[in-house]
PDB file of C-alpha atoms and ligand atoms in Angstrom:
ATOM      1  CA  GLN V 116      -0.143  -0.053  -0.058  1.00  0.00           C
ATOM      2  CA  LEU V 117       2.808   2.311   0.828  1.00  0.00           C
ATOM      3  CA  THR V 118       4.338   1.958  -2.515  1.00  0.00           C
ATOM      4  CA  LYS V 119       1.078   2.522  -4.203  1.00  0.00           C
ATOM      5  CA  LEU V 120       0.575   5.694  -2.117  1.00  0.00           C
ATOM      6  CA  GLN V 121       3.961   6.906  -2.931  1.00  0.00           C
ATOM      7  CA  GLY V 122       3.340   6.086  -6.755  1.00  0.00           C
ATOM      8  CA  GLY V 123       0.023   8.254  -6.530  1.00  0.00           C
ATOM      9  CA  LEU V 124       1.990  10.877  -4.816  1.00  0.00           C
ATOM     10  CA  ALA V 125       4.838  10.871  -7.586  1.00  0.00           C
ATOM     11  CA  SER V 126       2.120  11.159 -10.552  1.00  0.00           C
ATOM     12  CA  ALA V 127       0.411  14.025  -8.490  1.00  0.00           C
ATOM     13  CA  GLU V 128       3.637  15.808  -8.237  1.00  0.00           C
ATOM     14  CA  ARG V 129       4.155  15.324 -12.071  1.00  0.00           C
ATOM     15  CA  ALA V 130       0.690  16.553 -12.729  1.00  0.00           C
ATOM     16  CA  PHE V 131       1.036  19.592 -10.664  1.00  0.00           C
ATOM     17  CA  SER V 132       4.538  20.558 -11.958  1.00  0.00           C
ATOM     18  CA  LEU V 133       2.586  20.892 -15.450  1.00  0.00           C
ATOM     19  CA  LEU V 134      -0.246  22.907 -13.833  1.00  0.00           C
ATOM     20  CA  ASP V 135       2.401  25.226 -12.359  1.00  0.00           C
ATOM     21  CA  GLN V 136       3.411  26.144 -15.955  1.00  0.00           C
ATOM     22  CA  ALA V 137       0.531  28.653 -15.681  1.00  0.00           C
ATOM     23  CA  PRO V 138       0.691  30.984 -18.665  1.00  0.00           C
ATOM     24  CA  ASP V 139       2.528  34.016 -17.440  1.00  0.00           C
ATOM     25  CA  VAL V 140       1.986  35.734 -20.988  1.00  0.00           C
ATOM     26  CA  GLU V 141      -0.632  37.807 -22.509  1.00  0.00           C
ATOM     27  CA  GLU V 142      -2.272  38.230 -25.648  1.00  0.00           C
ATOM     28  CA  VAL V 143      -1.904  41.271 -27.622  1.00  0.00           C
ATOM     29  CA  PHE V 144      -4.934  43.351 -28.695  1.00  0.00           C
ATOM     30  CA  GLY V 145      -5.924  42.021 -32.152  1.00  0.00           C
ATOM     31  CA  ALA V 146      -3.767  39.392 -32.158  1.00  0.00           C
ATOM     32  CA  LYS V 147      -3.467  37.392 -35.494  1.00  0.00           C
ATOM     33  CA  ALA V 148      -4.933  34.123 -36.252  1.00  0.00           C
ATOM     34  CA  LEU V 149      -2.941  31.151 -37.278  1.00  0.00           C
ATOM     35  CA  ASP V 150      -4.445  28.201 -38.860  1.00  0.00           C
ATOM     36  CA  ARG V 151      -1.641  25.820 -39.927  1.00  0.00           C
ATOM     37  CA  ALA V 152       2.095  27.005 -39.727  1.00  0.00           C
ATOM     38  CA  LYS V 153       4.695  25.760 -41.982  1.00  0.00           C
ATOM     39  CA  GLY V 154       7.070  25.610 -39.365  1.00  0.00           C
ATOM     40  CA  ASN V 155      10.073  27.898 -39.897  1.00  0.00           C
ATOM     41  CA  ILE V 156      11.663  28.880 -36.566  1.00  0.00           C
ATOM     42  CA  CYS V 157      13.790  31.834 -35.626  1.00  0.00           C
ATOM     43  CA  MET V 158      15.241  33.087 -32.535  1.00  0.00           C
ATOM     44  CA  SER V 159      17.153  36.353 -32.496  1.00  0.00           C
ATOM     45  CA  LYS V 160      19.324  37.503 -29.802  1.00  0.00           C
ATOM     46  CA  VAL V 161      16.981  35.774 -26.911  1.00  0.00           C
ATOM     47  CA  THR V 162      17.960  36.474 -23.245  1.00  0.00           C
ATOM     48  CA  PHE V 163      15.800  34.492 -20.723  1.00  0.00           C
ATOM     49  CA  SER V 164      15.627  34.204 -16.985  1.00  0.00           C
ATOM     50  CA  TYR V 165      13.144  32.901 -14.744  1.00  0.00           C
ATOM     51  CA  ASP V 166      11.838  35.616 -12.178  1.00  0.00           C
ATOM     52  CA  LYS V 167      15.017  37.516 -11.528  1.00  0.00           C
ATOM     53  CA  GLY V 168      16.816  34.504 -11.396  1.00  0.00           C
ATOM     54  CA  GLN V 169      20.301  33.618 -13.163  1.00  0.00           C
ATOM     55  CA  THR V 170      20.206  33.940 -16.811  1.00  0.00           C
ATOM     56  CA  VAL V 171      19.362  30.800 -18.581  1.00  0.00           C
ATOM     57  CA  LEU V 172      19.553  31.725 -22.164  1.00  0.00           C
ATOM     58  CA  ASP V 173      21.877  34.658 -22.799  1.00  0.00           C
ATOM     59  CA  GLY V 174      21.638  35.974 -26.389  1.00  0.00           C
ATOM     60  CA  LEU V 175      20.680  32.786 -28.118  1.00  0.00           C
ATOM     61  CA  SER V 176      20.124  33.178 -32.078  1.00  0.00           C
ATOM     62  CA  LEU V 177      19.100  30.171 -34.115  1.00  0.00           C
ATOM     63  CA  GLU V 178      17.286  29.535 -37.238  1.00  0.00           C
ATOM     64  CA  ILE V 179      15.323  26.239 -38.141  1.00  0.00           C
ATOM     65  CA  PRO V 180      13.946  25.585 -41.506  1.00  0.00           C
ATOM     66  CA  PHE V 181      10.808  23.886 -41.909  1.00  0.00           C
ATOM     67  CA  GLY V 182      11.147  19.843 -41.873  1.00  0.00           C
ATOM     68  CA  ALA V 183      14.423  20.250 -40.243  1.00  0.00           C
ATOM     69  CA  ARG V 184      14.875  17.633 -37.425  1.00  0.00           C
ATOM     70  CA  VAL V 185      17.263  19.199 -34.498  1.00  0.00           C
ATOM     71  CA  GLY V 186      18.482  17.495 -31.694  1.00  0.00           C
ATOM     72  CA  ILE V 187      18.989  19.445 -28.093  1.00  0.00           C
ATOM     73  CA  VAL V 188      21.704  18.493 -26.067  1.00  0.00           C
ATOM     74  CA  GLY V 189      23.417  19.898 -22.871  1.00  0.00           C
ATOM     75  CA  ARG V 190      23.890  18.987 -19.195  1.00  0.00           C
ATOM     76  CA  SER V 191      21.056  19.135 -16.924  1.00  0.00           C
ATOM     77  CA  GLY V 192      19.797  22.548 -15.985  1.00  0.00           C
ATOM     78  CA  SER V 193      21.358  23.773 -19.253  1.00  0.00           C
ATOM     79  CA  GLY V 194      18.170  25.257 -20.723  1.00  0.00           C
ATOM     80  CA  LYS V 195      16.722  22.505 -23.009  1.00  0.00           C
ATOM     81  CA  SER V 196      13.255  22.519 -21.590  1.00  0.00           C
ATOM     82  CA  THR V 197      13.441  26.236 -21.108  1.00  0.00           C
ATOM     83  CA  LEU V 198      14.241  26.758 -24.946  1.00  0.00           C
ATOM     84  CA  VAL V 199      10.869  24.542 -26.005  1.00  0.00           C
ATOM     85  CA  ASN V 200       8.996  26.378 -23.287  1.00  0.00           C
ATOM     86  CA  LEU V 201      10.084  29.760 -24.927  1.00  0.00           C
ATOM     87  CA  LEU V 202       8.843  28.461 -28.423  1.00  0.00           C
ATOM     88  CA  MET V 203       5.548  27.615 -27.177  1.00  0.00           C
ATOM     89  CA  ARG V 204       5.087  30.829 -25.219  1.00  0.00           C
ATOM     90  CA  PHE V 205       4.676  29.556 -21.747  1.00  0.00           C
ATOM     91  CA  TYR V 206       6.996  32.606 -21.114  1.00  0.00           C
ATOM     92  CA  ASP V 207       8.446  35.636 -22.884  1.00  0.00           C
ATOM     93  CA  PRO V 208      11.928  36.427 -23.211  1.00  0.00           C
ATOM     94  CA  GLN V 209      13.334  39.515 -21.331  1.00  0.00           C
ATOM     95  CA  SER V 210      15.038  40.506 -24.612  1.00  0.00           C
ATOM     96  CA  GLY V 211      15.035  38.954 -28.014  1.00  0.00           C
ATOM     97  CA  ILE V 212      12.362  37.685 -30.451  1.00  0.00           C
ATOM     98  CA  VAL V 213      11.097  34.385 -31.296  1.00  0.00           C
ATOM     99  CA  MET V 214       9.662  33.975 -34.709  1.00  0.00           C
ATOM    100  CA  LEU V 215       7.370  31.423 -36.329  1.00  0.00           C
ATOM    101  CA  ASP V 216       7.272  31.495 -39.941  1.00  0.00           C
ATOM    102  CA  GLY V 217       8.601  34.919 -40.173  1.00  0.00           C
ATOM    103  CA  SER V 218       6.360  36.707 -37.365  1.00  0.00           C
ATOM    104  CA  ASP V 219       6.896  37.330 -33.649  1.00  0.00           C
ATOM    105  CA  ILE V 220       5.156  34.708 -31.857  1.00  0.00           C
ATOM    106  CA  ARG V 221       3.608  37.229 -29.584  1.00  0.00           C
ATOM    107  CA  ASP V 222       1.781  38.510 -32.417  1.00  0.00           C
ATOM    108  CA  TYR V 223      -0.383  35.122 -32.852  1.00  0.00           C
ATOM    109  CA  LYS V 224      -3.364  34.121 -30.918  1.00  0.00           C
ATOM    110  CA  LEU V 225      -1.948  32.264 -28.132  1.00  0.00           C
ATOM    111  CA  SER V 226      -4.354  29.207 -28.420  1.00  0.00           C
ATOM    112  CA  ASP V 227      -3.699  29.178 -32.344  1.00  0.00           C
ATOM    113  CA  LEU V 228       0.154  29.180 -31.382  1.00  0.00           C
ATOM    114  CA  ARG V 229      -0.133  26.438 -29.136  1.00  0.00           C
ATOM    115  CA  ASN V 230      -2.019  24.300 -31.444  1.00  0.00           C
ATOM    116  CA  GLN V 231       1.312  24.305 -33.761  1.00  0.00           C
ATOM    117  CA  PHE V 232       2.973  22.199 -31.424  1.00  0.00           C
ATOM    118  CA  SER V 233       2.663  18.503 -30.557  1.00  0.00           C
ATOM    119  CA  MET V 234       4.866  17.511 -27.474  1.00  0.00           C
ATOM    120  CA  VAL V 235       5.805  14.107 -26.495  1.00  0.00           C
ATOM    121  CA  PRO V 236       7.222  14.381 -22.890  1.00  0.00           C
ATOM    122  CA  GLN V 237       9.723  12.306 -21.478  1.00  0.00           C
ATOM    123  CA  ASP V 238       7.392  10.763 -18.883  1.00  0.00           C
ATOM    124  CA  PRO V 239       3.669  11.435 -20.099  1.00  0.00           C
ATOM    125  CA  VAL V 240       1.201  11.832 -17.514  1.00  0.00           C
ATOM    126  CA  LEU V 241      -2.296   9.561 -18.416  1.00  0.00           C
ATOM    127  CA  LEU V 242      -5.885  10.750 -17.667  1.00  0.00           C
ATOM    128  CA  SER V 243      -7.707   8.466 -15.450  1.00  0.00           C
ATOM    129  CA  THR V 244      -9.995   7.015 -18.223  1.00  0.00           C
ATOM    130  CA  SER V 245      -9.764   4.553 -21.196  1.00  0.00           C
ATOM    131  CA  ILE V 246      -6.966   4.241 -23.321  1.00  0.00           C
ATOM    132  CA  SER V 247      -8.997   5.302 -26.386  1.00  0.00           C
ATOM    133  CA  GLU V 248     -10.020   8.387 -24.541  1.00  0.00           C
ATOM    134  CA  ASN V 249      -6.242   8.995 -23.481  1.00  0.00           C
ATOM    135  CA  VAL V 250      -5.597   9.088 -27.110  1.00  0.00           C
ATOM    136  CA  ALA V 251      -8.423  10.877 -28.195  1.00  0.00           C
ATOM    137  CA  TYR V 252      -7.399  14.220 -26.057  1.00  0.00           C
ATOM    138  CA  GLY V 253      -4.734  14.853 -28.767  1.00  0.00           C
ATOM    139  CA  ARG V 254      -7.970  15.883 -30.701  1.00  0.00           C
ATOM    140  CA  PRO V 255     -11.141  15.793 -28.867  1.00  0.00           C
ATOM    141  CA  ASP V 256     -13.298  15.784 -32.277  1.00  0.00           C
ATOM    142  CA  ALA V 257     -11.619  12.905 -33.810  1.00  0.00           C
ATOM    143  CA  ASP V 258     -13.714   9.725 -34.625  1.00  0.00           C
ATOM    144  CA  ARG V 259     -13.209   6.184 -33.758  1.00  0.00           C
ATOM    145  CA  GLU V 260     -11.697   5.430 -37.032  1.00  0.00           C
ATOM    146  CA  GLU V 261      -8.809   8.204 -36.719  1.00  0.00           C
ATOM    147  CA  ILE V 262      -7.953   7.068 -33.215  1.00  0.00           C
ATOM    148  CA  MET V 263      -7.453   3.800 -34.392  1.00  0.00           C
ATOM    149  CA  ALA V 264      -5.218   5.007 -37.109  1.00  0.00           C
ATOM    150  CA  ALA V 265      -3.244   7.003 -34.389  1.00  0.00           C
ATOM    151  CA  THR V 266      -2.671   4.022 -32.095  1.00  0.00           C
ATOM    152  CA  CYS V 267      -1.763   1.626 -34.867  1.00  0.00           C
ATOM    153  CA  SER V 268       0.983   4.448 -36.008  1.00  0.00           C
ATOM    154  CA  ALA V 269       2.446   4.743 -32.695  1.00  0.00           C
ATOM    155  CA  GLY V 270       2.488   0.876 -32.019  1.00  0.00           C
ATOM    156  CA  VAL V 271      -0.097   1.395 -29.089  1.00  0.00           C
ATOM    157  CA  ASN V 272      -2.032  -1.715 -30.560  1.00  0.00           C
ATOM    158  CA  GLU V 273       1.026  -4.126 -29.718  1.00  0.00           C
ATOM    159  CA  PHE V 274       0.553  -3.961 -26.375  1.00  0.00           C
ATOM    160  CA  VAL V 275      -3.486  -3.185 -26.264  1.00  0.00           C
ATOM    161  CA  GLU V 276      -4.087  -6.486 -28.260  1.00  0.00           C
ATOM    162  CA  ASN V 277      -3.123  -8.383 -25.224  1.00  0.00           C
ATOM    163  CA  LEU V 278      -5.246  -6.633 -22.842  1.00  0.00           C
ATOM    164  CA  PRO V 279      -8.830  -8.340 -21.933  1.00  0.00           C
ATOM    165  CA  GLU V 280     -10.754  -5.131 -22.139  1.00  0.00           C
ATOM    166  CA  GLY V 281      -8.463  -3.448 -25.367  1.00  0.00           C
ATOM    167  CA  TYR V 282      -8.770  -0.032 -25.671  1.00  0.00           C
ATOM    168  CA  ASP V 283     -11.456   0.245 -22.958  1.00  0.00           C
ATOM    169  CA  THR V 284      -9.088  -0.681 -20.551  1.00  0.00           C
ATOM    170  CA  GLN V 285      -9.098   2.049 -17.717  1.00  0.00           C
ATOM    171  CA  VAL V 286      -5.397   3.531 -16.988  1.00  0.00           C
ATOM    172  CA  GLY V 287      -4.236   6.118 -14.971  1.00  0.00           C
ATOM    173  CA  GLU V 288      -4.212   6.935 -11.356  1.00  0.00           C
ATOM    174  CA  ARG V 289      -7.332   4.574 -10.599  1.00  0.00           C
ATOM    175  CA  GLY V 290      -6.563   1.861 -13.573  1.00  0.00           C
ATOM    176  CA  LEU V 291      -3.943  -0.480 -14.867  1.00  0.00           C
ATOM    177  CA  SER V 292      -0.652   1.284 -14.401  1.00  0.00           C
ATOM    178  CA  LEU V 293       1.415   1.128 -17.920  1.00  0.00           C
ATOM    179  CA  SER V 294       5.091   1.185 -18.477  1.00  0.00           C
ATOM    180  CA  GLY V 295       7.035   4.439 -19.421  1.00  0.00           C
ATOM    181  CA  GLY V 296       7.374   2.896 -22.871  1.00  0.00           C
ATOM    182  CA  GLN V 297       3.715   2.192 -23.093  1.00  0.00           C
ATOM    183  CA  ARG V 298       2.737   5.954 -21.772  1.00  0.00           C
ATOM    184  CA  GLN V 299       5.160   7.340 -24.107  1.00  0.00           C
ATOM    185  CA  ARG V 300       3.325   5.435 -27.053  1.00  0.00           C
ATOM    186  CA  ILE V 301       0.232   6.613 -26.134  1.00  0.00           C
ATOM    187  CA  ALA V 302       1.626  10.120 -26.042  1.00  0.00           C
ATOM    188  CA  ILE V 303       2.918   9.331 -29.820  1.00  0.00           C
ATOM    189  CA  ALA V 304      -0.655   8.326 -30.582  1.00  0.00           C
ATOM    190  CA  ARG V 305      -1.929  11.674 -29.210  1.00  0.00           C
ATOM    191  CA  ALA V 306       0.871  13.393 -31.289  1.00  0.00           C
ATOM    192  CA  PHE V 307      -0.243  11.567 -34.525  1.00  0.00           C
ATOM    193  CA  LEU V 308      -3.883  12.378 -33.841  1.00  0.00           C
ATOM    194  CA  LYS V 309      -2.960  16.101 -33.219  1.00  0.00           C
ATOM    195  CA  ASP V 310      -1.071  16.330 -36.540  1.00  0.00           C
ATOM    196  CA  ALA V 311       0.600  19.521 -35.788  1.00  0.00           C
ATOM    197  CA  PRO V 312       3.287  20.716 -37.766  1.00  0.00           C
ATOM    198  CA  ILE V 313       5.923  21.214 -35.104  1.00  0.00           C
ATOM    199  CA  LEU V 314       6.948  18.074 -32.800  1.00  0.00           C
ATOM    200  CA  ILE V 315       8.900  18.216 -29.505  1.00  0.00           C
ATOM    201  CA  LEU V 316      10.058  14.971 -28.268  1.00  0.00           C
ATOM    202  CA  ASP V 317      11.684  14.521 -24.767  1.00  0.00           C
ATOM    203  CA  GLU V 318      13.650  11.275 -25.409  1.00  0.00           C
ATOM    204  CA  PRO V 319      12.982   8.756 -22.727  1.00  0.00           C
ATOM    205  CA  THR V 320      15.935   8.420 -20.422  1.00  0.00           C
ATOM    206  CA  SER V 321      14.610   5.324 -18.544  1.00  0.00           C
ATOM    207  CA  SER V 322      15.529   2.046 -19.515  1.00  0.00           C
ATOM    208  CA  VAL V 323      12.920   0.541 -21.730  1.00  0.00           C
ATOM    209  CA  ASP V 324      13.661  -2.832 -23.017  1.00  0.00           C
ATOM    210  CA  VAL V 325      14.954  -3.280 -26.514  1.00  0.00           C
ATOM    211  CA  GLU V 326      11.873  -4.424 -28.313  1.00  0.00           C
ATOM    212  CA  THR V 327       9.950  -1.494 -26.902  1.00  0.00           C
ATOM    213  CA  GLU V 328      12.674   0.899 -27.467  1.00  0.00           C
ATOM    214  CA  ALA V 329      12.505  -0.247 -31.224  1.00  0.00           C
ATOM    215  CA  SER V 330       8.909   0.208 -31.483  1.00  0.00           C
ATOM    216  CA  ILE V 331       9.107   3.913 -29.763  1.00  0.00           C
ATOM    217  CA  ILE V 332      12.162   5.006 -32.505  1.00  0.00           C
ATOM    218  CA  ARG V 333       9.791   3.559 -35.378  1.00  0.00           C
ATOM    219  CA  ALA V 334       6.833   5.304 -34.359  1.00  0.00           C
ATOM    220  CA  MET V 335       8.689   8.392 -33.912  1.00  0.00           C
ATOM    221  CA  ASP V 336      10.280   8.327 -36.966  1.00  0.00           C
ATOM    222  CA  LYS V 337       7.085   7.809 -38.861  1.00  0.00           C
ATOM    223  CA  LEU V 338       5.784  10.825 -36.816  1.00  0.00           C
ATOM    224  CA  MET V 339       8.676  13.317 -37.755  1.00  0.00           C
ATOM    225  CA  GLU V 340       8.193  13.016 -41.469  1.00  0.00           C
ATOM    226  CA  ASN V 341       7.370  16.214 -42.820  1.00  0.00           C
ATOM    227  CA  ARG V 342       7.428  18.078 -39.431  1.00  0.00           C
ATOM    228  CA  THR V 343       9.886  20.567 -37.927  1.00  0.00           C
ATOM    229  CA  THR V 344      11.314  18.379 -35.102  1.00  0.00           C
ATOM    230  CA  LEU V 345      13.018  19.378 -31.897  1.00  0.00           C
ATOM    231  CA  MET V 346      14.150  16.521 -30.009  1.00  0.00           C
ATOM    232  CA  ILE V 347      15.635  16.895 -26.491  1.00  0.00           C
ATOM    233  CA  ALA V 348      18.076  13.939 -26.745  1.00  0.00           C
ATOM    234  CA  HIS V 349      19.604  11.928 -23.863  1.00  0.00           C
ATOM    235  CA  ARG V 350      21.669   9.275 -26.058  1.00  0.00           C
ATOM    236  CA  THR V 351      24.035   9.944 -28.743  1.00  0.00           C
ATOM    237  CA  GLY V 352      22.543   7.141 -30.855  1.00  0.00           C
ATOM    238  CA  THR V 353      19.539   9.358 -31.454  1.00  0.00           C
ATOM    239  CA  LEU V 354      21.404  12.254 -32.873  1.00  0.00           C
ATOM    240  CA  ALA V 355      22.727  10.580 -35.635  1.00  0.00           C
ATOM    241  CA  SER V 356      19.238  11.135 -37.535  1.00  0.00           C
ATOM    242  CA  CYS V 357      19.425  14.953 -36.880  1.00  0.00           C
ATOM    243  CA  ASP V 358      20.208  17.574 -39.467  1.00  0.00           C
ATOM    244  CA  PHE V 359      21.441  19.951 -36.729  1.00  0.00           C
ATOM    245  CA  VAL V 360      22.580  19.608 -33.265  1.00  0.00           C
ATOM    246  CA  LEU V 361      22.392  22.230 -30.818  1.00  0.00           C
ATOM    247  CA  GLU V 362      24.282  22.090 -27.694  1.00  0.00           C
ATOM    248  CA  LEU V 363      23.400  24.414 -24.621  1.00  0.00           C
ATOM    249  CA  SER V 364      26.099  25.384 -22.101  1.00  0.00           C
ATOM    250  CA  GLU V 365      26.314  28.284 -19.895  1.00  0.00           C
ATOM    251  CA  GLY V 366      23.563  30.360 -21.588  1.00  0.00           C
TER     252      GLY V 366
HETATM  253  P1  ATP X  43      17.219  18.742 -17.600  1.00  0.00           P
HETATM  254  O1  ATP X  43      18.212  17.760 -18.611  1.00  0.00           O
HETATM  255  O2  ATP X  43      17.546  18.336 -16.212  1.00  0.00           O
HETATM  256  O3  ATP X  43      15.629  18.357 -17.948  1.00  0.00           O
HETATM  257  P2  ATP X  43      17.186  21.279 -18.710  1.00  0.00           P
HETATM  258  O4  ATP X  43      18.124  21.560 -19.723  1.00  0.00           O
HETATM  259  O5  ATP X  43      15.711  21.208 -19.250  1.00  0.00           O
HETATM  260  O6  ATP X  43      17.526  20.257 -17.623  1.00  0.00           O
HETATM  261  P3  ATP X  43      15.830  23.708 -17.607  1.00  0.00           P
HETATM  262  O7  ATP X  43      14.720  22.818 -17.155  1.00  0.00           O
HETATM  263  O8  ATP X  43      15.739  24.510 -18.788  1.00  0.00           O
HETATM  264  O9  ATP X  43      17.017  22.565 -18.007  1.00  0.00           O
HETATM  265  O10 ATP X  43      16.375  24.633 -16.528  1.00  0.00           O
HETATM  266  C1  ATP X  43      17.480  25.587 -16.726  1.00  0.00           C
HETATM  267  C2  ATP X  43      17.489  26.454 -15.306  1.00  0.00           C
HETATM  268  O11 ATP X  43      16.436  27.130 -15.227  1.00  0.00           O
HETATM  269  C3  ATP X  43      17.779  25.552 -14.356  1.00  0.00           C
HETATM  270  O12 ATP X  43      18.914  26.274 -13.514  1.00  0.00           O
HETATM  271  C4  ATP X  43      16.603  25.599 -13.754  1.00  0.00           C
HETATM  272  O13 ATP X  43      16.950  25.386 -12.318  1.00  0.00           O
HETATM  273  C5  ATP X  43      15.828  26.775 -13.989  1.00  0.00           C
HETATM  274  N1  ATP X  43      14.522  26.793 -13.872  1.00  0.00           N
HETATM  275  C6  ATP X  43      13.807  25.768 -14.623  1.00  0.00           C
HETATM  276  N2  ATP X  43      12.518  25.973 -14.661  1.00  0.00           N
HETATM  277  C7  ATP X  43      12.273  26.788 -13.686  1.00  0.00           C
HETATM  278  C8  ATP X  43      11.255  27.404 -13.050  1.00  0.00           C
HETATM  279  N3  ATP X  43       9.851  27.053 -13.582  1.00  0.00           N
HETATM  280  N4  ATP X  43      11.328  28.467 -12.183  1.00  0.00           N
HETATM  281  C9  ATP X  43      12.675  28.884 -11.809  1.00  0.00           C
HETATM  282  N5  ATP X  43      13.714  28.245 -12.695  1.00  0.00           N
HETATM  283  C10 ATP X  43      13.522  27.314 -13.210  1.00  0.00           C
HETATM  284 MG1   MG X  44      14.640  19.386 -19.375  1.00  0.00          MG
END
């Protein structure tokens, strides 16, 4: 019971740490609508620190063309997550500009901007509901057929087929607990369903078994086709498939 309780506390902590990233940013009056971005990303002399803390990014400039696959490396605390948080505008930089398709991201409607990104986190949190509902969360208006296509592309079917209740299996806090690799494949399925032009992947660090890892890599490879991808990489093997590698160090 104690381990169960600790497990529950750990996931509550994860859920709250996501909620803590409440938007500190405001939408400008008359913000531009953005249907589907091409996916050109540009940062110009971006300097950022949380509150009045230490400078995390110090005059960072970069340009990522549409469809490129960029690996992001750097030691823990070097600012990898911060970089992607700025891109999705969870924070605004103190100076410098972040641009998407040639426009300052502050000029876009916030919800439209966020819709351009699919994120596969390192340690995805599942909702306390069925597996199919968890995938559908990627795009609430998706129909059954689209959900099934996404789960197949992500390799979710590989483990769901062995569950007695299949896609109706309850997961999350009060349901079946899935492994990190299985949760990540559900997050990949959500991303397939959302079909956003820009993909942000946080590679799993935890050791999943070789078979699961191969399945995740296959699914991610398929997902990255025709999208701009930023991949926070913890293993050198993954970087081989990247067009560029960005190493963060000392801001
Ligand atoms: P890791 O590999 O461990 O995920 P990272 O490269 O993603 O590290 P960041 O999370 O971007 O690193 O953190 C960069 C710096 O900003 C660290 O010094 C961290 O302590 C600090 N930091 C991160 N998030 C916040 C926050 N919400 N408030 C204050 N400081 C933060
Ligand atoms: Mg991080």
